[in-house]
PDB file of C-alpha atoms in Angstrom:
ATOM      1  CA  LEU A   1     -45.034 -11.007  36.288  1.00  0.00           C
ATOM      2  CA  LEU A   2     -42.314 -13.543  35.636  1.00  0.00           C
ATOM      3  CA  LYS A   3     -41.925 -14.285  39.237  1.00  0.00           C
ATOM      4  CA  THR A   4     -45.535 -14.769  39.708  1.00  0.00           C
ATOM      5  CA  GLN A   5     -45.590 -17.192  36.668  1.00  0.00           C
ATOM      6  CA  PHE A   6     -42.537 -18.916  38.244  1.00  0.00           C
ATOM      7  CA  ASP A   7     -44.235 -19.395  41.640  1.00  0.00           C
ATOM      8  CA  VAL A   8     -46.773 -20.853  40.136  1.00  0.00           C
ATOM      9  CA  LEU A   9     -45.118 -23.093  37.843  1.00  0.00           C
ATOM     10  CA  TRP A  10     -43.094 -24.246  40.995  1.00  0.00           C
ATOM     11  CA  LYS A  11     -46.219 -25.195  43.152  1.00  0.00           C
ATOM     12  CA  ILE A  12     -47.699 -26.932  40.231  1.00  0.00           C
ATOM     13  CA  SER A  13     -44.557 -28.745  39.475  1.00  0.00           C
ATOM     14  CA  LYS A  14     -43.607 -29.952  42.976  1.00  0.00           C
ATOM     15  CA  PRO A  15     -46.794 -31.952  43.250  1.00  0.00           C
ATOM     16  CA  LEU A  16     -46.131 -33.416  39.593  1.00  0.00           C
ATOM     17  CA  GLU A  17     -42.653 -34.365  40.830  1.00  0.00           C
ATOM     18  CA  GLU A  18     -43.999 -36.235  44.021  1.00  0.00           C
ATOM     19  CA  ASN A  19     -46.799 -37.971  41.495  1.00  0.00           C
ATOM     20  CA  HIS A  20     -43.835 -38.923  39.130  1.00  0.00           C
ATOM     21  CA  GLU A  21     -41.842 -40.598  41.973  1.00  0.00           C
ATOM     22  CA  LEU A  22     -45.083 -42.498  43.090  1.00  0.00           C
ATOM     23  CA  ALA A  23     -45.867 -43.640  39.587  1.00  0.00           C
ATOM     24  CA  LYS A  24     -42.381 -44.865  39.256  1.00  0.00           C
ATOM     25  CA  SER A  25     -42.243 -46.607  42.202  1.00  0.00           C
ATOM     26  CA  PHE A  26     -45.803 -48.285  41.481  1.00  0.00           C
ATOM     27  CA  LEU A  27     -44.217 -49.315  37.805  1.00  0.00           C
ATOM     28  CA  ASP A  28     -41.133 -50.776  39.458  1.00  0.00           C
ATOM     29  CA  GLU A  29     -43.427 -52.878  41.812  1.00  0.00           C
ATOM     30  CA  VAL A  30     -45.548 -54.066  38.948  1.00  0.00           C
ATOM     31  CA  VAL A  31     -42.614 -54.877  36.658  1.00  0.00           C
TER      32      VAL A  31
END
């Protein structure tokens, strides 16, 4: 169960991480 939850969290967090990088670079360009 924990392994499955971890896999799900990892799959969710990976795109979030990429979105965070995009948002950061976007903010850097705006500022």
